[in-house]
C-alpha atoms as a PDB file:
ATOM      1  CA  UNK A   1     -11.122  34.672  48.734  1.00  0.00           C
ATOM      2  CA  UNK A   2      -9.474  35.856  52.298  1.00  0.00           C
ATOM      3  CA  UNK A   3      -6.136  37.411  52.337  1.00  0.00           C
ATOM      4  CA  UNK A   4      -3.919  36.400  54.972  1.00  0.00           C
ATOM      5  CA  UNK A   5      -0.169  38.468  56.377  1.00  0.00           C
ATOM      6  CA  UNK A   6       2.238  36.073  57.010  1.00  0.00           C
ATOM      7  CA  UNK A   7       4.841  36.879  59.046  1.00  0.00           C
ATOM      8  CA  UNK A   8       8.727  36.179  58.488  1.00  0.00           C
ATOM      9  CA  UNK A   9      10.984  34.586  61.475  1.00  0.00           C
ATOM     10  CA  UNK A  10      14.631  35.068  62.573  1.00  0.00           C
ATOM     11  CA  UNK A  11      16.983  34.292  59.509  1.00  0.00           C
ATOM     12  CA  UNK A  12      14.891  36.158  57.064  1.00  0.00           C
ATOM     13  CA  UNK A  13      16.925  39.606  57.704  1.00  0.00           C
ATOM     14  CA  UNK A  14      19.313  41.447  55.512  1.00  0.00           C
ATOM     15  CA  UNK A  15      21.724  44.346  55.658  1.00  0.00           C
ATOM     16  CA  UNK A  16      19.539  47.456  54.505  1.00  0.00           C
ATOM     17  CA  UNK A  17      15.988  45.648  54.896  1.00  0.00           C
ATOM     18  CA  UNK A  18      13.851  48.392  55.331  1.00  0.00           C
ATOM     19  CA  UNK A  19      15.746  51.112  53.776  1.00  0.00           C
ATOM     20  CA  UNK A  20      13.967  51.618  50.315  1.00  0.00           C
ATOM     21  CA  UNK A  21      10.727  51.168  51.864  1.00  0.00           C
ATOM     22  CA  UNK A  22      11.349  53.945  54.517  1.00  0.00           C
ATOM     23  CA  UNK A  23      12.909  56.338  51.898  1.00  0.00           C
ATOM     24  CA  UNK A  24       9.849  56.017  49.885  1.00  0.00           C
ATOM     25  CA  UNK A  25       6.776  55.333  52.594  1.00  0.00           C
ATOM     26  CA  UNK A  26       6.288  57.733  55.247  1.00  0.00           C
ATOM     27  CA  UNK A  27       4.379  55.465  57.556  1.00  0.00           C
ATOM     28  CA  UNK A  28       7.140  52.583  57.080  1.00  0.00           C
ATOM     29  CA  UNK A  29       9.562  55.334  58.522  1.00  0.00           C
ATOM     30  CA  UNK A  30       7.214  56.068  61.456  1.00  0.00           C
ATOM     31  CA  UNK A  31       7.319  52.984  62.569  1.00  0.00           C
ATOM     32  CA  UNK A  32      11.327  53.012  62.637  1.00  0.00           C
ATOM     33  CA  UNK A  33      11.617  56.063  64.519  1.00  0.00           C
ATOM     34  CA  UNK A  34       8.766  54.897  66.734  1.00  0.00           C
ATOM     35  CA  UNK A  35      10.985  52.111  67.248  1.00  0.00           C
ATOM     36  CA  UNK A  36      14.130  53.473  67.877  1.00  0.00           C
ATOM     37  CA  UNK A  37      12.589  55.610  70.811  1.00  0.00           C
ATOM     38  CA  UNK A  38      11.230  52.492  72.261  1.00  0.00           C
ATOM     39  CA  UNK A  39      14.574  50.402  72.482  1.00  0.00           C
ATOM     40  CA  UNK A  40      16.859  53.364  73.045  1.00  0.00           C
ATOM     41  CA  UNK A  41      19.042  52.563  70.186  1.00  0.00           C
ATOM     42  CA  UNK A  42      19.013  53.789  66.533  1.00  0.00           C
ATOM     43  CA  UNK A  43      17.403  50.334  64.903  1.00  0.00           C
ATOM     44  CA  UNK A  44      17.420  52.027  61.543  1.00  0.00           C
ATOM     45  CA  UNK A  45      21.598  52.382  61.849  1.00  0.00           C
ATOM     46  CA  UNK A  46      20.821  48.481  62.542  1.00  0.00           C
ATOM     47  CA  UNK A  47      19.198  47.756  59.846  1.00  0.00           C
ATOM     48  CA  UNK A  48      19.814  50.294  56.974  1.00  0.00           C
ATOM     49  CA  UNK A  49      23.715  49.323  57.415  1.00  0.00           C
ATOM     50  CA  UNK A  50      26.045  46.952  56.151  1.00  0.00           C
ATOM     51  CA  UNK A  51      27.400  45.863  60.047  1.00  0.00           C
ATOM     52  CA  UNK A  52      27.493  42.523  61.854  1.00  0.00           C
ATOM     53  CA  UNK A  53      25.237  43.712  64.286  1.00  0.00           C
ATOM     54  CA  UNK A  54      22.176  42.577  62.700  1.00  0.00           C
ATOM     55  CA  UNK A  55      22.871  38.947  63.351  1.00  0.00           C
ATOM     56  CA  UNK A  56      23.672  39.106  67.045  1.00  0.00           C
ATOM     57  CA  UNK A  57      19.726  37.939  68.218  1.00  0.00           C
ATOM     58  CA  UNK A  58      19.737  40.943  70.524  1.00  0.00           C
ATOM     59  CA  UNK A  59      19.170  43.314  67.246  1.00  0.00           C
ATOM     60  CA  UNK A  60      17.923  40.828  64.832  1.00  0.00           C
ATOM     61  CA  UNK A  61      14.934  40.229  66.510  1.00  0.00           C
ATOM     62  CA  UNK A  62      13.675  44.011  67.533  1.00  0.00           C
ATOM     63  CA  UNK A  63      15.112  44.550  63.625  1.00  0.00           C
ATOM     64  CA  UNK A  64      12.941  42.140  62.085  1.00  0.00           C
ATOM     65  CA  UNK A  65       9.676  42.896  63.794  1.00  0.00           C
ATOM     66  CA  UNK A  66      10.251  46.694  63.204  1.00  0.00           C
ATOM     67  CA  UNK A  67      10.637  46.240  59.400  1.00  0.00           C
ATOM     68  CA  UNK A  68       7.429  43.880  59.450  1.00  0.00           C
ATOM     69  CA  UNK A  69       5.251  45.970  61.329  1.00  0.00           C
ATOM     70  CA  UNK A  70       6.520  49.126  59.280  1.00  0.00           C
ATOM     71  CA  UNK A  71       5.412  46.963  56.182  1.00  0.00           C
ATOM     72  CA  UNK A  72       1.995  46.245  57.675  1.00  0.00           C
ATOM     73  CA  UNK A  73       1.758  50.064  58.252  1.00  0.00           C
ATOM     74  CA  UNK A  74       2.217  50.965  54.920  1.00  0.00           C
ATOM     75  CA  UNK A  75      -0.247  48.026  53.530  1.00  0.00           C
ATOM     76  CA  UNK A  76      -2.753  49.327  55.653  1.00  0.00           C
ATOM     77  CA  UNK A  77      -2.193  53.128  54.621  1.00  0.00           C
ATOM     78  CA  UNK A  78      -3.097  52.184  51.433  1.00  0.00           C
ATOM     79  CA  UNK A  79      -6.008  49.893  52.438  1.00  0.00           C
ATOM     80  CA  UNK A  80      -4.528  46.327  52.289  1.00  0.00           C
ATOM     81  CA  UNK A  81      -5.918  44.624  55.443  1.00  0.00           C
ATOM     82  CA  UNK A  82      -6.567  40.390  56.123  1.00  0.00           C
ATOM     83  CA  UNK A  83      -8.513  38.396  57.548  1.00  0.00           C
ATOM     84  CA  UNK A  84      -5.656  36.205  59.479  1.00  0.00           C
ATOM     85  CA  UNK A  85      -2.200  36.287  60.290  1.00  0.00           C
ATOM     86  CA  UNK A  86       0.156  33.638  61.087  1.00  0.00           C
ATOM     87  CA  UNK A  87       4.114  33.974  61.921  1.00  0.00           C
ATOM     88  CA  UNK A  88       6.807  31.382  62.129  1.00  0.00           C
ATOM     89  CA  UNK A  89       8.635  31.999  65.200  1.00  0.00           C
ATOM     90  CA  UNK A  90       9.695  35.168  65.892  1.00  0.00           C
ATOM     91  CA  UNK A  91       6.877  36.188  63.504  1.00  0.00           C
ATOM     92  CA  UNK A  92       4.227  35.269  65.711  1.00  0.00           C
ATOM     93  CA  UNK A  93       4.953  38.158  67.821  1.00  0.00           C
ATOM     94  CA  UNK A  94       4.013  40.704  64.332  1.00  0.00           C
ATOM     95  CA  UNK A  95       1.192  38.396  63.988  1.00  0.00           C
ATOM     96  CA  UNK A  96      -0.010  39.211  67.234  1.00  0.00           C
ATOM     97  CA  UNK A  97       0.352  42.747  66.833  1.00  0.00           C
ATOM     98  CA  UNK A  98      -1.566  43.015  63.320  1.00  0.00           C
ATOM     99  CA  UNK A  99      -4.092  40.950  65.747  1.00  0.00           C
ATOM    100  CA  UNK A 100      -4.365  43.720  68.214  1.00  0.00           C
ATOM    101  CA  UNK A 101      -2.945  42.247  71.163  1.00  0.00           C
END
């Protein structure tokens, strides 16, 4: 049997998605810090707080596809890999990246 990622769109996020995950996974918190340098503002303050921020698009979006790919780096740490992805939406763009492009 092949194992497939699937990716989550916009609407799937939460105040403090990613939190426990980068408290406990190294790689996961790589990937957030990674991120934060990228879009010049601190995603994990985004994400790991209770705010209103993290519905305005302009931080869901980055938000969501930072906590995906920081779950995919942690799967992969410990071996997990797939033979496809697919993402609705906005999760076509983690898709991608699991894909290599």
């Amino acid at each position: 049997m092949k194992t497939a990622f699937l990716f989550s769109g916009q609407g799937s996020q939460y105040c403090g998605m990613g939190k426990e995950l980068c408290s406990h996974y190294p790689a996961a918190a790589a990937v957030f810090k990674q991120a934060s340098w990228t879009l010049g503002y601190d995603i994990e303050g985004i994400c790991f707080a209770d705010n209103d921020r993290l519905n305005l698009t302009e931080y869901t979006q980055p938000a969501i596809v930072t906590t995906s790919l920081a779950i995919l780096a942690v799967l992969q740490e410990y071996g997990f890999d797939a033979a496809m992805a697919a993402g609705l939406s906005l999760g076509e763009y983690s898709a991608l990246a699991f894909g290599g492009a």
